Short mmCIF file of C-alpha atoms and ligand atoms in Angstrom, two decimals:
data_model
loop_
_atom_site.label_atom_id
_atom_site.label_comp_id
_atom_site.label_asym_id
_atom_site.label_seq_id
_atom_site.Cartn_x
_atom_site.Cartn_y
_atom_site.Cartn_z
CA MET A 1 9.09 27.87 -9.38
CA VAL A 2 11.88 28.31 -10.39
CA LYS A 3 13.62 28.53 -15.32
CA ARG A 4 16.73 28.08 -14.75
CA ARG A 5 18.10 27.53 -18.23
CA SER A 6 21.34 26.96 -16.77
CA PHE A 7 20.47 24.40 -14.96
CA ILE A 8 18.70 21.84 -18.01
CA LYS A 9 22.02 22.67 -19.99
CA THR A 10 24.78 21.15 -17.17
CA ALA A 11 21.99 18.37 -17.04
CA GLY A 12 21.40 17.56 -20.76
CA VAL A 13 18.76 17.23 -20.65
CA ILE A 14 15.76 19.36 -23.12
CA ALA A 15 13.79 21.33 -22.19
CA ALA A 16 9.96 20.97 -23.32
CA GLY A 17 8.85 24.30 -23.07
CA THR A 18 7.54 22.78 -18.79
CA LEU A 19 9.42 25.25 -16.70
CA LEU A 20 7.00 27.72 -14.87
CA ALA A 21 7.66 31.42 -13.36
CA PRO A 22 8.93 31.93 -9.78
CA SER A 23 6.45 33.17 -8.00
CA HIS A 24 7.79 34.26 -5.06
CA ALA A 25 11.46 34.80 -4.73
CA PHE A 26 13.95 32.45 -3.07
CA GLY A 27 14.51 33.45 1.05
CA ASN A 28 12.24 36.82 0.34
CA ARG A 29 8.62 35.65 0.74
CA LYS A 30 6.18 35.42 4.42
CA LYS A 31 4.62 32.01 4.21
CA LYS A 32 6.90 29.12 4.56
CA ARG A 33 6.56 26.51 1.56
CA VAL A 34 7.18 22.89 1.88
CA ILE A 35 7.48 20.01 -1.98
CA ILE A 36 5.93 17.37 -1.87
CA LEU A 37 8.14 14.46 -3.70
CA GLY A 38 5.06 12.93 -4.68
CA ALA A 39 2.02 11.93 -5.36
CA GLY A 40 -0.08 9.40 -3.40
CA LEU A 41 -1.52 9.15 -0.32
CA ALA A 42 0.88 9.62 1.33
CA GLY A 43 1.96 13.08 -0.66
CA LEU A 44 -1.19 14.19 -1.24
CA THR A 45 -2.76 14.18 2.47
CA ALA A 46 0.83 16.07 4.17
CA ALA A 47 -0.17 18.29 1.34
CA TYR A 48 -3.09 19.07 2.18
CA ARG A 49 -2.02 18.66 5.32
CA LEU A 50 0.01 21.47 5.34
CA GLN A 51 -2.01 23.33 2.97
CA GLN A 52 -4.45 23.47 6.36
CA LEU A 53 -1.31 24.88 8.96
CA GLY A 54 -1.17 27.58 6.54
CA TYR A 55 2.05 26.47 4.32
CA GLY A 56 2.33 27.42 0.55
CA VAL A 57 2.82 23.36 -1.14
CA SER A 58 3.85 21.73 -4.61
CA ILE A 59 3.65 18.35 -5.00
CA VAL A 60 6.18 16.41 -7.23
CA GLU A 61 5.09 13.55 -9.19
CA SER A 62 6.97 11.66 -11.56
CA LYS A 63 3.99 10.31 -12.96
CA GLY A 64 0.80 12.25 -15.39
CA ARG A 65 -0.97 10.29 -12.64
CA LEU A 66 -1.63 11.22 -9.44
CA GLY A 67 -2.63 8.35 -6.43
CA GLY A 68 0.59 5.57 -6.66
CA ARG A 69 -0.52 2.60 -5.74
CA VAL A 70 -4.46 4.06 -4.98
CA LEU A 71 -5.84 2.88 -8.37
CA THR A 72 -9.30 2.36 -8.78
CA TYR A 73 -9.83 0.90 -12.36
CA ARG A 74 -13.39 -0.08 -14.07
CA PRO A 75 -13.08 -3.21 -16.23
CA ASP A 76 -15.88 -3.08 -18.22
CA PRO A 77 -16.96 -0.59 -21.41
CA GLU A 78 -20.35 -1.08 -21.06
CA GLN A 79 -20.94 -1.50 -16.63
CA PRO A 80 -20.10 1.45 -14.84
CA LEU A 81 -18.50 -1.51 -12.43
CA THR A 82 -15.33 0.56 -10.56
CA VAL A 83 -12.24 -2.39 -8.45
CA GLU A 84 -8.78 -2.00 -6.96
CA MET A 85 -5.82 -2.20 -8.71
CA GLY A 86 -4.17 -1.66 -5.73
CA GLY A 87 -4.79 -0.47 -1.30
CA GLU A 88 -9.08 -1.58 -1.43
CA TRP A 89 -9.84 -2.74 2.04
CA ILE A 90 -10.38 0.48 4.55
CA GLY A 91 -10.47 -1.18 8.57
CA SER A 92 -12.59 -0.46 10.97
CA SER A 93 -9.76 1.21 12.86
CA HIS A 94 -7.81 3.23 10.64
CA HIS A 95 -9.20 6.57 11.93
CA HIS A 96 -6.99 8.87 10.16
CA MET A 97 -8.03 7.04 6.63
CA ARG A 98 -11.96 7.01 8.62
CA LYS A 99 -11.44 10.67 9.52
CA LEU A 100 -10.16 12.18 6.07
CA VAL A 101 -12.59 9.74 4.15
CA GLU A 102 -14.91 11.90 6.08
CA ASP A 103 -13.22 15.42 6.16
CA VAL A 104 -13.72 15.15 2.48
CA GLY A 105 -17.35 14.47 1.73
CA LEU A 106 -16.99 10.61 0.54
CA LYS A 107 -19.14 7.47 2.51
CA LEU A 108 -16.90 4.43 3.18
CA VAL A 109 -19.41 1.11 1.89
CA ASP A 110 -19.62 -1.93 3.34
CA HIS A 111 -16.63 -4.18 1.55
CA THR A 112 -16.86 -7.80 3.89
CA PHE A 113 -16.60 -10.88 3.35
CA GLN A 114 -17.92 -14.06 3.74
CA ASN A 115 -14.63 -16.52 2.89
CA HIS A 116 -14.65 -19.91 1.47
CA LEU A 117 -11.60 -22.53 2.23
CA LEU A 118 -10.00 -24.97 -0.79
CA PHE A 119 -7.17 -26.34 1.93
CA LYS A 120 -5.38 -29.70 1.23
CA ALA A 121 -8.32 -29.36 -1.92
CA GLU A 122 -10.43 -30.17 0.54
CA HIS A 123 -13.84 -27.12 0.26
CA PHE A 124 -15.35 -25.54 3.32
CA ARG A 125 -18.09 -23.18 2.74
CA PRO A 126 -17.85 -19.99 5.06
CA GLY A 127 -18.42 -20.39 9.05
CA ASN A 128 -16.51 -24.30 8.23
CA TRP A 129 -13.96 -23.94 8.65
CA ASP A 130 -11.34 -22.25 11.83
CA LEU A 131 -8.18 -22.11 13.21
CA SER A 132 -8.67 -25.41 16.62
CA ASP A 133 -9.66 -24.10 19.38
CA LYS A 134 -6.06 -24.23 21.54
CA GLY A 135 -5.08 -22.24 18.24
CA LYS A 136 -7.33 -19.62 18.90
CA ALA A 137 -6.78 -19.35 22.74
CA SER A 138 -2.33 -20.04 21.47
CA LEU A 139 -3.09 -16.61 19.39
CA ARG A 140 -5.26 -14.46 21.74
CA SER A 141 -2.13 -15.14 24.92
CA LEU A 142 0.67 -14.32 22.46
CA VAL A 143 -1.72 -11.11 21.40
CA GLU A 144 -2.77 -10.05 25.00
CA LYS A 145 0.57 -9.61 26.00
CA TYR A 146 2.11 -7.21 23.31
CA ASN A 147 1.47 -3.99 24.58
CA SER A 148 3.17 -4.76 28.19
CA LEU A 149 6.64 -5.76 26.11
CA LYS A 150 9.12 -3.89 27.65
CA PRO A 151 11.27 -2.07 25.26
CA ASP A 152 14.31 -5.07 25.04
CA GLN A 153 12.09 -7.39 24.45
CA ARG A 154 10.72 -6.04 21.83
CA ILE A 155 14.63 -5.55 20.48
CA LEU A 156 13.94 -9.61 21.35
CA ILE A 157 10.84 -10.51 19.63
CA ASP A 158 11.94 -8.66 16.33
CA LYS A 159 13.98 -10.38 14.91
CA THR A 160 11.75 -13.81 15.16
CA ASP A 161 10.13 -14.74 13.16
CA TRP A 162 6.36 -14.30 12.15
CA TRP A 163 6.61 -17.81 11.13
CA ARG A 164 8.98 -19.44 13.40
CA TYR A 165 7.50 -17.22 17.15
CA LEU A 166 4.17 -19.11 16.70
CA ARG A 167 5.45 -22.40 15.61
CA ASN A 168 7.85 -22.49 19.53
CA SER A 169 4.61 -21.00 21.28
CA GLY A 170 2.86 -23.66 20.36
CA PHE A 171 0.74 -23.88 17.48
CA GLU A 172 1.49 -27.02 15.00
CA SER A 173 1.40 -28.20 11.51
CA ARG A 174 -3.17 -26.96 10.57
CA ASP A 175 -3.16 -24.25 12.64
CA LEU A 176 0.23 -23.05 11.30
CA ASP A 177 -0.91 -24.01 7.25
CA LEU A 178 -3.73 -21.32 7.56
CA GLN A 179 -1.76 -18.70 10.38
CA GLU A 180 0.48 -18.56 6.83
CA LEU A 181 -2.67 -19.00 4.37
CA MET A 182 -4.24 -15.48 6.33
CA ASP A 183 -1.49 -13.84 7.08
CA SER A 184 0.33 -13.73 4.03
CA ASN A 185 -2.14 -12.54 2.70
CA GLU A 186 -1.67 -9.68 4.30
CA TYR A 187 1.61 -9.11 4.07
CA GLY A 188 2.29 -10.27 0.24
CA GLU A 189 5.15 -13.10 1.06
CA SER A 190 5.29 -16.10 3.71
CA ILE A 191 5.37 -15.60 7.63
CA ARG A 192 8.30 -16.72 7.92
CA GLN A 193 9.67 -13.74 6.49
CA VAL A 194 7.53 -11.01 8.59
CA SER A 195 9.10 -9.75 11.10
CA ALA A 196 7.30 -11.89 14.44
CA LEU A 197 6.95 -7.21 16.04
CA MET A 198 5.44 -6.39 12.87
CA ALA A 199 3.27 -9.14 13.00
CA LEU A 200 2.17 -9.33 16.98
CA GLY A 201 1.21 -5.36 16.39
CA ASN A 202 -1.22 -5.37 13.83
CA HIS A 203 -2.65 -8.94 15.00
CA ASN A 204 -3.06 -6.42 18.92
CA ASN A 205 -5.21 -3.60 16.24
CA TYR A 206 -7.08 -6.32 14.34
CA GLY A 207 -10.42 -6.29 14.45
CA ALA A 208 -12.80 -9.78 13.51
CA LYS A 209 -12.62 -9.32 9.95
CA MET A 210 -8.32 -8.50 10.19
CA GLU A 211 -8.89 -4.40 8.88
CA MET A 212 -10.85 -5.91 5.99
CA ASP A 213 -14.81 -3.59 6.07
CA TYR A 214 -14.56 -1.44 3.45
CA ARG A 215 -13.75 0.36 0.15
CA ILE A 216 -15.07 3.78 -0.95
CA GLU A 217 -18.09 5.03 -2.86
CA GLY A 218 -17.77 5.19 -6.16
CA GLY A 219 -13.95 2.98 -5.68
CA ASN A 220 -10.28 4.27 -3.62
CA GLN A 221 -8.84 7.19 -6.23
CA ARG A 222 -12.34 9.42 -5.35
CA LEU A 223 -10.25 10.00 -2.49
CA ILE A 224 -7.17 11.18 -4.29
CA ASP A 225 -9.03 13.25 -6.81
CA GLU A 226 -11.02 15.09 -3.47
CA LEU A 227 -7.59 15.54 -2.19
CA ALA A 228 -6.15 17.06 -5.70
CA GLU A 229 -9.46 19.46 -5.65
CA ARG A 230 -8.88 20.94 -2.09
CA ILE A 231 -4.33 21.08 -3.11
CA GLY A 232 -5.39 23.45 -5.87
CA TRP A 233 -4.67 21.27 -9.85
CA GLU A 234 -2.05 24.57 -9.74
CA ASN A 235 0.69 22.81 -6.52
CA ILE A 236 0.18 19.91 -8.07
CA HIS A 237 3.44 19.18 -11.22
CA LEU A 238 3.08 15.64 -13.21
CA ASN A 239 5.66 14.33 -15.19
CA GLN A 240 8.06 15.36 -12.91
CA PRO A 241 10.55 12.37 -11.85
CA VAL A 242 12.61 14.49 -9.40
CA THR A 243 16.67 13.40 -9.83
CA ARG A 244 18.46 14.88 -7.33
CA VAL A 245 17.96 17.10 -4.42
CA ARG A 246 20.24 19.86 -2.72
CA GLN A 247 20.65 21.06 0.77
CA ASN A 248 21.75 24.64 1.16
CA PRO A 249 21.39 26.45 4.19
CA GLY A 250 18.77 28.69 3.67
CA GLY A 251 16.69 26.04 2.14
CA VAL A 252 16.54 23.04 -0.50
CA ARG A 253 16.18 23.28 -3.85
CA VAL A 254 14.05 20.16 -6.22
CA PHE A 255 16.02 18.99 -9.42
CA THR A 256 13.40 17.52 -12.09
CA TYR A 257 14.51 14.94 -14.79
CA ASN A 258 12.96 17.44 -17.12
CA GLY A 259 15.13 20.57 -15.70
CA THR A 260 12.46 21.62 -13.84
CA LEU A 261 14.29 23.31 -10.68
CA PHE A 262 11.75 23.85 -7.44
CA GLU A 263 12.28 25.97 -4.10
CA ALA A 264 11.39 25.53 -0.90
CA ASP A 265 11.91 25.59 2.83
CA LYS A 266 11.33 22.25 3.30
CA VAL A 267 11.39 18.62 1.32
CA ILE A 268 8.71 16.21 2.24
CA CYS A 269 9.96 12.57 0.67
CA ALA A 270 7.04 10.47 0.07
CA LEU A 271 8.03 7.85 -2.36
CA PRO A 272 9.15 4.51 -1.42
CA VAL A 273 12.56 3.12 -0.97
CA LEU A 274 13.84 2.11 -4.13
CA ALA A 275 12.39 5.17 -5.12
CA ILE A 276 14.20 6.91 -2.52
CA ARG A 277 18.12 5.78 -3.86
CA LYS A 278 17.13 6.30 -7.02
CA ILE A 279 17.48 10.17 -6.23
CA ASP A 280 21.04 12.26 -6.50
CA TRP A 281 20.74 13.56 -2.77
CA ASP A 282 22.91 16.22 -2.02
CA PRO A 283 24.23 16.09 1.24
CA GLY A 284 24.12 12.04 0.39
CA PHE A 285 23.31 9.97 3.51
CA SER A 286 24.69 8.62 6.54
CA ASP A 287 25.84 5.02 5.80
CA ASP A 288 22.90 4.06 8.74
CA LYS A 289 20.38 5.77 5.77
CA LYS A 290 21.20 3.59 3.53
CA GLU A 291 21.73 0.70 4.44
CA ALA A 292 18.67 0.79 5.74
CA LEU A 293 17.77 1.61 2.40
CA ASN A 294 19.42 -0.68 1.08
CA SER A 295 17.81 -3.49 3.10
CA LEU A 296 14.04 -3.26 2.91
CA GLN A 297 12.08 -4.82 0.85
CA TYR A 298 8.61 -5.28 -0.82
CA SER A 299 6.78 -7.51 -1.23
CA ARG A 300 5.04 -9.22 -4.51
CA ILE A 301 1.34 -9.33 -5.05
CA THR A 302 -0.24 -10.01 -8.32
CA LYS A 303 -4.47 -8.98 -8.51
CA THR A 304 -6.07 -10.31 -11.99
CA ALA A 305 -9.67 -9.05 -12.75
CA PHE A 306 -11.60 -11.38 -14.48
CA LEU A 307 -14.43 -9.54 -15.55
CA PHE A 308 -17.29 -12.35 -15.41
CA LYS A 309 -20.53 -11.96 -17.60
CA GLU A 310 -22.95 -13.08 -15.25
CA ARG A 311 -22.03 -13.51 -11.45
CA PHE A 312 -22.78 -17.44 -10.73
CA TRP A 313 -21.07 -16.93 -7.33
CA ARG A 314 -24.53 -15.98 -6.69
CA ASP A 315 -22.77 -14.86 -2.43
CA ASP A 316 -22.40 -11.15 -3.70
CA GLN A 317 -20.21 -11.72 -0.03
CA PHE A 318 -18.12 -14.76 -1.91
CA GLY A 319 -14.30 -14.82 -1.06
CA LEU A 320 -12.19 -18.14 -1.06
CA LEU A 321 -9.23 -18.29 0.83
CA SER A 322 -6.77 -21.06 -0.73
CA ASP A 323 -3.76 -23.00 -1.16
CA VAL A 324 -3.51 -23.34 -4.56
CA HIS A 325 -1.81 -20.24 -6.61
CA ALA A 326 -4.43 -17.92 -7.21
CA HIS A 327 -4.50 -17.80 -3.46
CA TYR A 328 -7.49 -15.17 -1.94
CA ILE A 329 -10.61 -14.82 -4.87
CA TYR A 330 -13.92 -12.18 -4.16
CA HIS A 331 -15.98 -10.20 -5.55
CA ALA A 332 -14.45 -7.44 -6.67
CA THR A 333 -17.85 -5.52 -7.89
CA ARG A 334 -19.56 -6.81 -3.90
CA GLY A 335 -22.13 -3.75 -3.97
CA GLN A 336 -22.19 -2.66 -7.43
CA SER A 337 -25.13 -2.86 -9.73
CA GLY A 338 -25.04 -5.17 -13.02
CA THR A 339 -24.82 -7.96 -14.15
CA HIS A 340 -21.43 -8.30 -15.31
CA GLY A 341 -18.90 -8.90 -11.63
CA VAL A 342 -15.56 -9.57 -11.18
CA LEU A 343 -13.91 -11.81 -9.45
CA MET A 344 -10.37 -11.12 -8.62
CA SER A 345 -7.90 -12.96 -7.12
CA HIS A 346 -5.07 -11.26 -4.86
CA SER A 347 -1.91 -13.89 -5.07
CA ILE A 348 1.13 -13.40 -2.97
CA GLY A 349 5.08 -14.02 -2.87
CA ASP A 350 6.09 -16.61 -5.25
CA ASN A 351 2.91 -16.83 -6.19
CA ALA A 352 2.63 -13.93 -7.12
CA GLN A 353 4.99 -14.11 -9.74
CA VAL A 354 3.41 -17.05 -11.62
CA LEU A 355 0.53 -14.93 -12.56
CA GLY A 356 2.29 -11.47 -13.27
CA GLY A 357 4.50 -14.10 -15.77
CA ALA A 358 1.38 -15.61 -16.85
CA SER A 359 0.22 -15.78 -20.52
CA GLU A 360 -3.86 -15.36 -21.13
CA ALA A 361 -4.67 -18.51 -20.67
CA TYR A 362 -2.08 -20.55 -17.91
CA ARG A 363 -4.44 -17.38 -15.35
CA ILE A 364 -8.02 -19.17 -16.79
CA LYS A 365 -5.90 -22.94 -15.59
CA ILE A 366 -5.12 -20.98 -12.62
CA LEU A 367 -8.78 -19.21 -12.00
CA ASN A 368 -10.64 -22.82 -12.77
CA GLN A 369 -7.12 -24.81 -10.20
CA ALA A 370 -9.06 -22.52 -7.18
CA LEU A 371 -12.59 -21.88 -8.75
CA ASP A 372 -13.32 -25.91 -10.19
CA PRO A 373 -14.31 -27.48 -6.89
CA LEU A 374 -16.69 -25.13 -5.71
CA PHE A 375 -18.15 -24.10 -9.94
CA GLY A 376 -17.11 -26.61 -12.51
CA PRO A 377 -15.10 -25.12 -14.62
CA VAL A 378 -15.78 -21.34 -15.30
CA ASP A 379 -13.90 -20.00 -18.44
CA LYS A 380 -17.26 -19.76 -20.85
CA SER A 381 -18.56 -16.62 -19.16
CA LEU A 382 -15.24 -14.64 -19.32
CA LEU A 383 -15.02 -11.45 -20.76
CA LYS A 384 -12.47 -10.49 -20.07
CA GLN A 385 -8.69 -10.41 -17.57
CA SER A 386 -6.48 -7.69 -16.88
CA THR A 387 -3.86 -8.10 -14.05
CA LEU A 388 -1.18 -5.91 -12.10
CA ASP A 389 1.79 -7.29 -11.16
CA TRP A 390 3.18 -5.02 -8.50
CA SER A 391 6.66 -6.26 -8.63
CA ARG A 392 7.66 -5.63 -12.24
CA ASP A 393 6.18 -1.80 -11.30
CA PRO A 394 8.66 0.35 -12.45
CA ILE A 395 9.29 2.70 -9.83
CA VAL A 396 8.07 0.47 -6.04
CA MET A 397 8.91 -2.73 -6.94
CA GLY A 398 7.09 -4.23 -5.10
CA ALA A 399 3.56 -3.60 -3.26
CA VAL A 400 3.88 -2.86 0.32
CA ALA A 401 7.29 -2.22 2.79
CA LEU A 402 7.96 -6.17 4.48
CA TYR A 403 9.47 -6.04 7.25
CA GLY A 404 11.93 -8.34 8.15
CA PRO A 405 14.08 -10.64 11.33
CA GLY A 406 15.26 -7.57 13.20
CA GLN A 407 14.17 -4.78 10.77
CA VAL A 408 11.35 -2.94 12.73
CA THR A 409 13.74 -1.53 15.49
CA SER A 410 15.98 -1.24 13.57
CA VAL A 411 15.41 -0.57 9.79
CA MET A 412 12.60 1.65 10.75
CA PRO A 413 13.80 4.18 12.74
CA GLU A 414 16.37 4.01 10.77
CA LEU A 415 14.47 5.54 7.44
CA LYS A 416 12.12 7.00 9.75
CA GLN A 417 15.09 9.94 11.08
CA ASP A 418 15.29 12.98 8.86
CA MET A 419 18.04 15.20 7.61
CA HIS A 420 17.95 18.95 8.78
CA ASN A 421 15.66 20.50 5.85
CA VAL A 422 14.20 16.75 4.49
CA HIS A 423 11.31 15.39 6.16
CA PHE A 424 9.77 11.09 5.28
CA CYS A 425 6.70 9.95 5.39
CA GLY A 426 4.48 6.88 4.29
CA GLU A 427 3.66 3.44 3.65
CA HIS A 428 6.24 1.21 4.97
CA LEU A 429 6.84 4.80 7.51
CA GLY A 430 3.65 4.28 9.38
CA ASP A 431 1.97 2.21 12.56
CA TRP A 432 0.39 0.72 10.60
CA GLN A 433 2.33 -0.23 7.68
CA GLY A 434 1.42 -1.95 4.37
CA PHE A 435 -2.22 0.44 4.47
CA MET A 436 -3.49 3.24 3.70
CA GLU A 437 -4.26 4.71 6.83
CA GLY A 438 -0.12 3.89 7.54
CA ALA A 439 0.66 6.37 4.22
CA VAL A 440 -1.93 8.88 5.18
CA GLN A 441 -1.03 8.81 9.83
CA SER A 442 2.46 9.32 8.56
CA ALA A 443 1.26 12.45 6.13
CA TYR A 444 -0.55 13.78 9.01
CA ASP A 445 2.37 13.19 11.80
CA VAL A 446 5.21 14.70 10.08
CA ALA A 447 3.25 18.02 8.37
CA GLU A 448 2.89 18.84 12.74
CA GLN A 449 6.28 17.98 12.94
CA ILE A 450 7.52 20.67 9.90
CA VAL A 451 5.39 22.60 11.39
CA ILE A 452 7.56 22.02 15.26
C1 LIG B 501 -1.90 -5.03 -4.39
C2 LIG B 501 -1.82 -4.02 -3.66
C3 LIG B 501 -2.86 -3.90 -2.54
C4 LIG B 501 -2.63 -3.12 -1.34
N1 LIG B 501 -4.13 -3.46 -0.74
C5 LIG B 501 -4.12 -3.03 0.50
C6 LIG B 501 -5.40 -2.18 1.40
O1 LIG B 501 -6.52 -3.19 1.09
N2 LIG B 501 -5.61 -1.93 2.54
C7 LIG B 501 -5.07 -0.58 2.00
O2 LIG B 501 -4.88 0.02 3.30
N3 LIG B 501 -3.66 -0.90 1.64
C8 LIG B 501 -3.11 -1.68 0.79
N4 LIG B 501 -2.35 -1.75 -0.43
C9 LIG B 501 -1.81 0.09 0.07
C10 LIG B 501 -1.90 0.71 0.51
O3 LIG B 501 -2.32 0.80 -1.70
C11 LIG B 501 -0.02 2.15 0.49
O4 LIG B 501 0.36 2.12 1.52
C12 LIG B 501 -1.08 3.38 0.10
O5 LIG B 501 -1.57 2.95 -1.17
C13 LIG B 501 1.04 3.78 -0.33
O6 LIG B 501 0.74 5.59 -0.30
P1 LIG B 501 1.52 6.20 0.13
O7 LIG B 501 1.72 7.55 -0.07
O8 LIG B 501 2.71 6.01 0.80
O9 LIG B 501 3.11 5.39 -1.77
P2 LIG B 501 2.90 6.14 -3.47
O10 LIG B 501 1.27 5.56 -3.49
O11 LIG B 501 2.86 4.65 -3.79
O12 LIG B 501 3.01 7.15 -3.93
C14 LIG B 501 4.41 7.15 -3.93
C15 LIG B 501 4.77 8.48 -5.26
O13 LIG B 501 5.73 8.99 -5.01
C16 LIG B 501 5.55 9.01 -7.16
N5 LIG B 501 7.08 8.68 -7.18
C17 LIG B 501 8.10 7.59 -7.34
N6 LIG B 501 9.61 7.78 -7.30
C18 LIG B 501 9.01 9.19 -7.67
C19 LIG B 501 10.72 10.33 -8.06
N7 LIG B 501 11.85 10.15 -8.10
N8 LIG B 501 9.46 11.75 -8.49
C20 LIG B 501 8.96 12.22 -8.39
N9 LIG B 501 7.56 11.50 -7.27
C21 LIG B 501 7.96 9.91 -7.83
C22 LIG B 501 5.08 7.28 -7.84
O14 LIG B 501 4.89 7.72 -8.56
C23 LIG B 501 4.06 7.59 -6.72
O15 LIG B 501 3.14 8.19 -7.08
C24 LIG B 501 -2.09 -3.21 -0.91
C25 LIG B 501 -1.28 -1.79 -2.11
C26 LIG B 501 -0.62 -3.46 -3.90
C27 LIG B 501 -0.12 -2.32 -4.48
#
């Protein structure tokens, strides 16, 4: 990293003594260096892997904290409870993620739930609701075909949304509504907005619990901390929003809002698309890349952690899927000792917007609307509520990337394309897109690609 007062002057940015001295001169060093934009799970994993492969790394992060959309929260000043406000479940099929957790010496704990259903004002206990036999058989037969799809068939299926694809394949009334409730919980928006190819691919890989299997003991943020320790804090630069990336024949220069300049051989960009678009890229992106960056949407998820004095729901694995605003409510402190407990509401799409913008009193009404049929009014033992509406996050402006009809086979390949010495990774480019697994796998892939 190089101190450049002249740059600061031209950029009109006040340098507050933040710049570090260079450890090497540009173009005159042996160890190859890579700058990683973004200290989310993808950026940290890419840095960790590159270091193992003998590269020097610098991570440049805009916020004052690591982890991006992995965010473990301690809601209770009295009891040491942790809940996840961002990425939560690790699936049994999430092999890269599971291996990484193991490599850094952390443990996974069971995070499965027994889900009640509240549907059209009727309450069904766990085990007493499901798709019809016909619906289950239809889904199975659709999914079985996934692996043998030819490229032109994939393109055709991609053009359809998941709701219509199910409808065209014979899904009807209650089955279609239930599938919408279950799958939209995962995507963060109605399945009418999801590419059928994306959904089919996911269903093809799902385990029994739709990859809602585990969580890291003590909180997912521990993985972030462990990665940072291994990478070395001297290689991580917080509070440094990247504003400009300039490629030269000999390497890449990265400028931050604070007036710091980083130089390296290559850059890995591990940012969500809205963040990529805010940066001034020199040379600029092709028209196709610009269009791809402009067309990918992110879904809306609002999580609200309701901290209760007592765990009146009694079942440690309590979960409730519903067709009311709260959408999915579950015991987020499952498996953690203490008398207090947290019920998390995970609402999506328009409902996420309602929860995100609501007053505390209205959120309690929404909670009661879902829980009253099971427990009666629950607000008496409520100690506190904390909400995070990801659509209001100034960086991501959403929760996870949402590939709509036609986009898996067109937008995703375009976004994956590197640009000279700039390479891309992140949740939106993973095979398990929308999951931490996707962030980790895409980071491993891009690190290997650089080495070749
Ligand atoms: C509500 C919610 C629930 C989820 N649930 C699950 C789940 O149950 N299971 C699961 O596996 N996944 C889940 N996910 C998805 C998972 O959290 C993400 O896939 C993953 O954390 C994304 O990691 P990333 O590194 O690709 O992106 P991010 O975490 O978004 O990291 C990007 C980083 O780049 C930084 N940045 C942005 N702009 C700049 C800039 N200009 N300069 C420098 N730095 C910048 C950001 O501050 C951020 O730290 C959930 C996500 C949300 C929001």
